[in-house]
Structure formats: structure tokens, C-alpha cells
Amino acid sequence: MQIDWLAFSPGPALLGGLILGVAAVLYVLLHGRILGISGIVAGLLKPLAGDWNWRFSLLLGIFSAPLWAALFFDLHGVTVIDAGWPSIVIAGLLVGFGAQYGSGCTSGHGICGLSRLSPRSLVATLTFMLAGFVMVYITRHLLGL
Amino acid sequence: MKRYFSLYSQYFIGVLFGLGLIVSGMSNPQKVLNFLDITGNWDPSLIFVMGGGVLIGLAGFYIASKRAESFFGGALHIPTRRDITKPLVIGSLIFGAGWGIAGFCPGPAIVAVGQGHLKALVFVVAMLAGMLLCNRFFAGHKQSR
């Protein structure tokens, strides 16, 4: 292991993390729910449930965040997607399936769950981090992709 | 009236959450993959995202745990399960593997769709398909978040 000091950006990461924390806390206090994006997205797949409006409003907010951000700073080049099309499709299937089967993702288990000191979320977070480390090791260092 | 304020609030929190993802670097798959590459040229920045989020979250969820009702009314839907189950672990493994392939998890993928990335849109569609697949084959697994 060696640390990539050129890319290291603890300041923006911490600031962004604090903003994510504020959003999650506002969400539970105002709306009484866990701000777990996979769960909120998955709920859209049951359009008869009667809770489509709020799910859609929240996701529309996330979707339009780049527009609001563009008012304050230059977003050009902040998102780099190197994965090829087959990787994108496979990754999407795995992320959707896994988040649904494992009851949450980086926001629900990672931020909200750890904040609630939930043992389930701690296990989930450690598990998906480990799987992420292993997958990147395999693709970058074993397969050389 | 309160209902409309509630939907605006959902939207606002979504924007805030999206901004947090952008500012922190979480919405950039390249940054995420460099974070997951612990055996390579490692960029540890994203630890600070989780740190910042949980720092705020610990206080907020503590306050939430003392409240009976959310601001917009209704009970607080905070998960109560504490059992570590096979679906939790296997689902998280699958989720993490997908995360490690493309560097996208659900929230950041939606932000990237808002930035106009076609690959992110395809990822989100595949993610929905993955969720549907899970619902179809494991409808009985009854997980609560």
C-alpha cells in the first residue's frame, strides 16, 4: 500500500460528509425515515403503494443537485466514468440486487446505520467495503483492467 | 398545505444530499475506485466522508431516538432489527462487488445521471432490474432496513 498524496482531499471529503450527515439527520427528524437511497429507489418499483410522490421528490432533488451545484462552482470533469458498457450493466445489476437483498447501501447502512450504532449496518458496511477492496484488487491488479 | 411543504422538503433534502456527494468526491467513480484500491496507489479521502456523515448522524439519530413523531407527522420509521442474517451478508457482498466494478453506488449514480452521463443512466436502469430480480426470486426474504 502506498498513499496517493496528490489525490488526497480530506477537506472536501469531510465537508461533503458533514453535508450528507445533515441531510440524513434532517430526513429522519422531518420525515421520520432513514435516508437510504437504494430503499427509496426500490420503493418506486411498487407504484401502487401510494408513496410514489415523496420518493420521486427526493430522487428528483438528488438528480438536480448538479444543476444547483453548477451555480456555485465549475463541475466540468468532476465525474470520470472509466468502466466500459458491459461493466456498467453488470455493476448495476449487482448493486441493485445486492442492495435489495442486503437491505441497504452506502447511505442507509453506511451513514445512517453506523450513526444509529446498528450492528446489522456495521456488518453490512464492513462487508461491502471488503467486497469492494477485493473486487478492485481483482480487476486492477490481477486482471490489469 | 403541510403535504406540499413536505414534498418541497423532500426535494430540498435530496438536493442537499446530492451536493454532499459532489463536494465529497463520492459522485466521482474514479475517486471511489481509487479509494477501494488499498493495495495500489491508495486515496484514503473517502474515509473522511463516512467520518463526517457519522459525526453529524450520531447526534441527529440520538435526538431522533428520543422523539415520538417526525416534524411532518407520523411515527419515526427507524429499523429495530439487530440480527445478522445470511441475506444481509450475501447481499452486502454482492453490492460491494458491483460497487467495486464501476465505482457507483445508488446515490452517486443518480447524481451522475443529472450530470448527463449516459453510462450512469444505463447503470441506474440495470440497478432497477437487479432490484426487480431480487424481489422476484426472494420475495419471501422479508428484510426490513
CSV table of C-alpha atoms in Angstrom, one decimal:
chain,number,residue,atom,x,y,z
A,1,MET,CA,0.0,0.0,0.0
A,2,GLN,CA,1.1,3.5,-0.8
A,3,ILE,CA,-0.9,6.7,-0.3
A,4,ASP,CA,-1.8,8.8,-3.3
A,5,TRP,CA,-1.0,12.2,-1.7
A,6,LEU,CA,-1.7,14.1,-4.9
A,7,ALA,CA,-5.3,12.9,-5.0
A,8,PHE,CA,-5.8,13.0,-1.2
A,9,SER,CA,-8.5,15.6,-0.4
A,10,PRO,CA,-9.6,15.2,3.3
A,11,GLY,CA,-11.1,18.7,3.5
A,12,PRO,CA,-13.7,18.5,0.7
A,13,ALA,CA,-14.4,14.8,1.8
A,14,LEU,CA,-15.0,15.9,5.4
A,15,LEU,CA,-17.2,18.9,4.3
A,16,GLY,CA,-19.2,16.7,1.9
A,17,GLY,CA,-19.6,14.1,4.6
A,18,LEU,CA,-20.9,16.7,7.1
A,19,ILE,CA,-23.4,17.8,4.4
A,20,LEU,CA,-24.5,14.2,3.9
A,21,GLY,CA,-24.9,13.8,7.7
A,22,VAL,CA,-27.0,17.0,7.9
A,23,ALA,CA,-29.2,15.7,5.0
A,24,ALA,CA,-29.7,12.3,6.8
A,25,VAL,CA,-30.5,13.9,10.1
A,26,LEU,CA,-33.0,16.4,8.6
A,27,TYR,CA,-34.6,13.5,6.8
A,28,VAL,CA,-35.2,11.4,10.0
A,29,LEU,CA,-36.3,14.4,12.0
A,30,LEU,CA,-38.6,16.0,9.4
A,31,HIS,CA,-39.8,12.8,7.7
A,32,GLY,CA,-39.1,10.1,10.2
A,33,ARG,CA,-37.3,7.9,7.8
A,34,ILE,CA,-33.8,6.5,7.1
A,35,LEU,CA,-32.2,8.3,4.1
A,36,GLY,CA,-31.3,5.1,2.3
A,37,ILE,CA,-31.2,5.7,-1.4
A,38,SER,CA,-31.5,2.1,-2.5
A,39,GLY,CA,-34.6,1.5,-0.4
A,40,ILE,CA,-36.2,4.8,-1.6
A,41,VAL,CA,-35.4,3.8,-5.3
A,42,ALA,CA,-36.7,0.2,-4.7
A,43,GLY,CA,-40.0,1.6,-3.4
A,44,LEU,CA,-40.6,3.1,-6.9
A,45,LEU,CA,-40.9,-0.4,-8.2
A,46,LYS,CA,-44.2,-0.7,-6.3
A,47,PRO,CA,-46.2,2.1,-7.9
A,48,LEU,CA,-49.4,1.2,-6.2
A,49,ALA,CA,-48.0,1.7,-2.7
A,50,GLY,CA,-49.2,5.3,-2.6
A,51,ASP,CA,-45.8,6.7,-1.5
A,52,TRP,CA,-44.5,7.4,-5.0
A,53,ASN,CA,-44.7,11.3,-4.6
A,54,TRP,CA,-42.2,11.7,-1.8
A,55,ARG,CA,-39.8,9.1,-3.2
A,56,PHE,CA,-39.9,10.9,-6.5
A,57,SER,CA,-39.4,14.3,-4.9
A,58,LEU,CA,-36.3,13.2,-3.0
A,59,LEU,CA,-34.8,11.4,-6.0
A,60,LEU,CA,-35.5,14.5,-8.2
A,61,GLY,CA,-33.6,16.5,-5.7
A,62,ILE,CA,-30.5,14.2,-6.0
A,63,PHE,CA,-30.9,14.2,-9.7
A,64,SER,CA,-31.0,18.0,-9.9
A,65,ALA,CA,-28.2,18.6,-7.4
A,66,PRO,CA,-25.6,19.1,-10.2
A,67,LEU,CA,-27.7,21.9,-11.6
A,68,TRP,CA,-27.7,23.7,-8.3
A,69,ALA,CA,-24.0,22.9,-7.8
A,70,ALA,CA,-23.2,24.5,-11.2
A,71,LEU,CA,-24.4,27.8,-9.8
A,72,PHE,CA,-21.6,27.8,-7.3
A,73,PHE,CA,-18.7,26.0,-8.8
A,74,ASP,CA,-17.4,24.5,-12.1
A,75,LEU,CA,-18.4,20.9,-12.3
A,76,HIS,CA,-16.5,20.2,-15.5
A,77,GLY,CA,-14.6,17.0,-15.3
A,78,VAL,CA,-15.6,16.1,-11.7
A,79,THR,CA,-17.1,12.8,-12.8
A,80,VAL,CA,-14.9,10.3,-14.6
A,81,ILE,CA,-16.5,7.0,-15.7
A,82,ASP,CA,-13.9,4.7,-16.9
A,83,ALA,CA,-15.9,1.5,-16.8
A,84,GLY,CA,-16.9,0.0,-20.2
A,85,TRP,CA,-20.5,-0.7,-21.1
A,86,PRO,CA,-20.6,-4.4,-20.1
A,87,SER,CA,-19.0,-3.5,-16.7
A,88,ILE,CA,-21.6,-0.8,-16.2
A,89,VAL,CA,-24.5,-3.2,-16.8
A,90,ILE,CA,-23.0,-6.0,-14.6
A,91,ALA,CA,-22.2,-3.5,-11.9
A,92,GLY,CA,-25.7,-2.0,-12.0
A,93,LEU,CA,-27.3,-5.5,-11.7
A,94,LEU,CA,-25.1,-6.4,-8.8
A,95,VAL,CA,-25.6,-3.1,-7.0
A,96,GLY,CA,-29.4,-3.3,-7.4
A,97,PHE,CA,-29.7,-6.9,-6.4
A,98,GLY,CA,-27.2,-6.7,-3.5
A,99,ALA,CA,-28.7,-3.6,-2.0
A,100,GLN,CA,-32.2,-5.0,-2.1
A,101,TYR,CA,-31.1,-8.4,-0.8
A,102,GLY,CA,-28.8,-6.9,1.9
A,103,SER,CA,-31.4,-4.3,2.9
A,104,GLY,CA,-29.4,-1.2,2.1
A,105,CYS,CA,-26.4,0.6,0.6
A,106,THR,CA,-23.7,3.1,1.4
A,107,SER,CA,-26.2,5.7,2.6
A,108,GLY,CA,-28.7,3.6,4.6
A,109,HIS,CA,-26.2,1.1,6.1
A,110,GLY,CA,-23.1,3.3,5.8
A,111,ILE,CA,-24.1,6.7,7.1
A,112,CYS,CA,-27.4,6.2,8.8
A,113,GLY,CA,-26.8,2.7,10.1
A,114,LEU,CA,-23.4,3.5,11.7
A,115,SER,CA,-24.9,6.7,13.2
A,116,ARG,CA,-27.6,4.6,14.8
A,117,LEU,CA,-24.9,2.2,16.1
A,118,SER,CA,-26.8,-0.7,14.3
A,119,PRO,CA,-24.9,-4.0,14.5
A,120,ARG,CA,-26.5,-5.1,11.2
A,121,SER,CA,-25.4,-1.9,9.4
A,122,LEU,CA,-21.8,-2.3,10.8
A,123,VAL,CA,-21.6,-5.8,9.5
A,124,ALA,CA,-23.1,-4.7,6.1
A,125,THR,CA,-20.7,-1.8,5.8
A,126,LEU,CA,-17.6,-3.8,6.6
A,127,THR,CA,-18.8,-6.5,4.2
A,128,PHE,CA,-19.4,-4.3,1.2
A,129,MET,CA,-16.2,-2.4,1.8
A,130,LEU,CA,-14.3,-5.6,1.9
A,131,ALA,CA,-16.0,-6.8,-1.3
A,132,GLY,CA,-15.2,-3.5,-2.9
A,133,PHE,CA,-11.5,-3.8,-1.9
A,134,VAL,CA,-11.3,-7.4,-3.2
A,135,MET,CA,-13.1,-6.5,-6.5
A,136,VAL,CA,-10.8,-3.6,-7.2
A,137,TYR,CA,-7.8,-5.8,-6.4
A,138,ILE,CA,-9.0,-8.4,-8.8
A,139,THR,CA,-9.9,-6.0,-11.7
A,140,ARG,CA,-6.9,-3.7,-11.4
A,141,HIS,CA,-4.1,-5.9,-10.1
A,142,LEU,CA,-4.9,-9.4,-11.2
A,143,LEU,CA,-6.7,-8.8,-14.4
A,144,GLY,CA,-5.0,-5.5,-15.2
A,145,LEU,CA,-8.2,-3.8,-16.4
B,1,MET,CA,-50.7,22.6,2.7
B,2,LYS,CA,-48.3,20.7,5.0
B,3,ARG,CA,-48.2,17.9,2.4
B,4,TYR,CA,-46.8,20.3,-0.2
B,5,PHE,CA,-44.2,21.6,2.3
B,6,SER,CA,-43.3,18.0,2.9
B,7,LEU,CA,-42.7,17.3,-0.7
B,8,TYR,CA,-40.6,20.5,-1.1
B,9,SER,CA,-38.7,19.4,2.0
B,10,GLN,CA,-38.0,16.0,0.3
B,11,TYR,CA,-36.7,17.8,-2.7
B,12,PHE,CA,-34.5,20.1,-0.7
B,13,ILE,CA,-33.0,17.3,1.3
B,14,GLY,CA,-32.4,15.4,-2.0
B,15,VAL,CA,-30.5,18.4,-3.4
B,16,LEU,CA,-28.5,18.8,-0.1
B,17,PHE,CA,-27.6,15.1,-0.3
B,18,GLY,CA,-26.6,15.3,-3.9
B,19,LEU,CA,-24.4,18.4,-3.1
B,20,GLY,CA,-22.8,16.4,-0.3
B,21,LEU,CA,-21.9,13.6,-2.8
B,22,ILE,CA,-20.5,16.1,-5.3
B,23,VAL,CA,-18.4,18.1,-2.8
B,24,SER,CA,-17.1,15.0,-1.0
B,25,GLY,CA,-15.9,13.3,-4.3
B,26,MET,CA,-18.3,10.3,-3.7
B,27,SER,CA,-20.1,11.1,-7.0
B,28,ASN,CA,-16.9,10.5,-9.0
B,29,PRO,CA,-16.5,6.8,-9.7
B,30,GLN,CA,-12.8,7.3,-10.4
B,31,LYS,CA,-12.3,8.7,-6.9
B,32,VAL,CA,-14.3,5.8,-5.4
B,33,LEU,CA,-12.3,3.2,-7.2
B,34,ASN,CA,-9.0,4.8,-6.1
B,35,PHE,CA,-10.4,4.7,-2.5
B,36,LEU,CA,-11.2,1.0,-2.9
B,37,ASP,CA,-7.7,0.3,-4.3
B,38,ILE,CA,-5.9,-0.2,-1.0
B,39,THR,CA,-3.2,-2.4,-2.4
B,40,GLY,CA,-2.4,0.1,-5.1
B,41,ASN,CA,-1.9,3.9,-5.1
B,42,TRP,CA,-4.4,4.5,-2.4
B,43,ASP,CA,-6.5,7.6,-2.0
B,44,PRO,CA,-8.0,7.4,1.6
B,45,SER,CA,-10.0,10.6,1.2
B,46,LEU,CA,-13.4,8.9,1.3
B,47,ILE,CA,-12.9,7.7,4.9
B,48,PHE,CA,-13.5,11.3,5.8
B,49,VAL,CA,-16.9,11.3,4.1
B,50,MET,CA,-18.1,8.5,6.3
B,51,GLY,CA,-16.4,10.1,9.3
B,52,GLY,CA,-18.2,13.5,8.7
B,53,GLY,CA,-21.5,11.8,8.0
B,54,VAL,CA,-21.5,9.7,11.1
B,55,LEU,CA,-20.2,12.6,13.3
B,56,ILE,CA,-23.4,14.6,12.5
B,57,GLY,CA,-25.5,11.4,12.3
B,58,LEU,CA,-24.6,10.2,15.8
B,59,ALA,CA,-26.0,13.4,17.3
B,60,GLY,CA,-29.0,13.6,15.0
B,61,PHE,CA,-30.1,10.0,15.4
B,62,TYR,CA,-29.7,10.3,19.2
B,63,ILE,CA,-32.2,13.2,19.1
B,64,ALA,CA,-34.4,11.2,16.8
B,65,SER,CA,-34.4,8.3,19.1
B,66,LYS,CA,-35.9,10.5,21.9
B,67,ARG,CA,-38.8,11.7,19.7
B,68,ALA,CA,-42.1,10.0,19.1
B,69,GLU,CA,-43.1,11.8,16.0
B,70,SER,CA,-41.5,13.4,12.9
B,71,PHE,CA,-41.9,17.0,12.2
B,72,PHE,CA,-44.3,16.3,9.3
B,73,GLY,CA,-46.3,13.9,11.5
B,74,GLY,CA,-46.4,10.2,11.7
B,75,ALA,CA,-44.2,7.7,13.6
B,76,LEU,CA,-40.5,7.5,13.1
B,77,HIS,CA,-39.7,4.6,10.9
B,78,ILE,CA,-36.4,3.6,12.4
B,79,PRO,CA,-35.3,-0.1,12.0
B,80,THR,CA,-35.4,-2.2,15.0
B,81,ARG,CA,-33.8,-5.5,13.8
B,82,ARG,CA,-30.5,-6.4,15.2
B,83,ASP,CA,-30.0,-9.9,13.8
B,84,ILE,CA,-27.1,-10.7,11.4
B,85,THR,CA,-28.6,-12.8,8.7
B,86,LYS,CA,-27.3,-14.6,5.6
B,87,PRO,CA,-29.2,-12.2,3.2
B,88,LEU,CA,-27.6,-9.2,4.9
B,89,VAL,CA,-24.1,-10.5,4.5
B,90,ILE,CA,-24.5,-12.1,1.0
B,91,GLY,CA,-26.4,-9.0,-0.3
B,92,SER,CA,-23.7,-6.7,1.0
B,93,LEU,CA,-21.0,-8.9,-0.6
B,94,ILE,CA,-22.9,-8.6,-4.0
B,95,PHE,CA,-23.4,-4.9,-3.5
B,96,GLY,CA,-19.8,-4.3,-2.7
B,97,ALA,CA,-18.7,-6.4,-5.7
B,98,GLY,CA,-20.8,-4.2,-8.0
B,99,TRP,CA,-19.6,-1.0,-6.3
B,100,GLY,CA,-16.0,-2.2,-6.9
B,101,ILE,CA,-16.6,-2.8,-10.6
B,102,ALA,CA,-17.9,0.6,-11.7
B,103,GLY,CA,-17.4,2.8,-8.6
B,104,PHE,CA,-21.1,3.7,-8.5
B,105,CYS,CA,-23.5,3.2,-5.7
B,106,PRO,CA,-27.1,4.3,-5.9
B,107,GLY,CA,-27.0,8.0,-4.8
B,108,PRO,CA,-23.9,9.0,-6.8
B,109,ALA,CA,-25.3,7.2,-9.9
B,110,ILE,CA,-28.4,9.4,-9.7
B,111,VAL,CA,-26.2,12.5,-9.4
B,112,ALA,CA,-24.2,11.4,-12.5
B,113,VAL,CA,-27.5,10.9,-14.4
B,114,GLY,CA,-28.2,14.5,-13.6
B,115,GLN,CA,-24.9,15.5,-15.0
B,116,GLY,CA,-25.9,13.9,-18.3
B,117,HIS,CA,-23.8,10.8,-18.2
B,118,LEU,CA,-25.5,8.1,-20.4
B,119,LYS,CA,-23.4,5.4,-18.7
B,120,ALA,CA,-24.9,6.4,-15.3
B,121,LEU,CA,-28.4,6.2,-16.8
B,122,VAL,CA,-27.7,2.7,-18.0
B,123,PHE,CA,-26.3,1.8,-14.6
B,124,VAL,CA,-29.5,3.0,-12.9
B,125,VAL,CA,-31.7,1.0,-15.3
B,126,ALA,CA,-29.6,-2.1,-14.6
B,127,MET,CA,-29.8,-1.4,-10.9
B,128,LEU,CA,-33.6,-1.3,-11.1
B,129,ALA,CA,-33.5,-4.6,-13.0
B,130,GLY,CA,-31.3,-6.0,-10.3
B,131,MET,CA,-33.8,-4.9,-7.6
B,132,LEU,CA,-36.7,-6.4,-9.6
B,133,LEU,CA,-34.8,-9.7,-9.9
B,134,CYS,CA,-34.2,-9.8,-6.2
B,135,ASN,CA,-37.9,-9.1,-5.5
B,136,ARG,CA,-38.9,-11.7,-7.9
B,137,PHE,CA,-36.8,-14.5,-6.6
B,138,PHE,CA,-36.6,-13.6,-3.0
B,139,ALA,CA,-40.0,-12.1,-2.3
B,140,GLY,CA,-40.2,-14.0,0.9
B,141,HIS,CA,-37.0,-13.0,2.5
B,142,LYS,CA,-38.8,-10.1,4.2
B,143,GLN,CA,-36.0,-7.8,5.2
B,144,SER,CA,-36.6,-4.6,6.9
B,145,ARG,CA,-34.0,-1.8,6.7
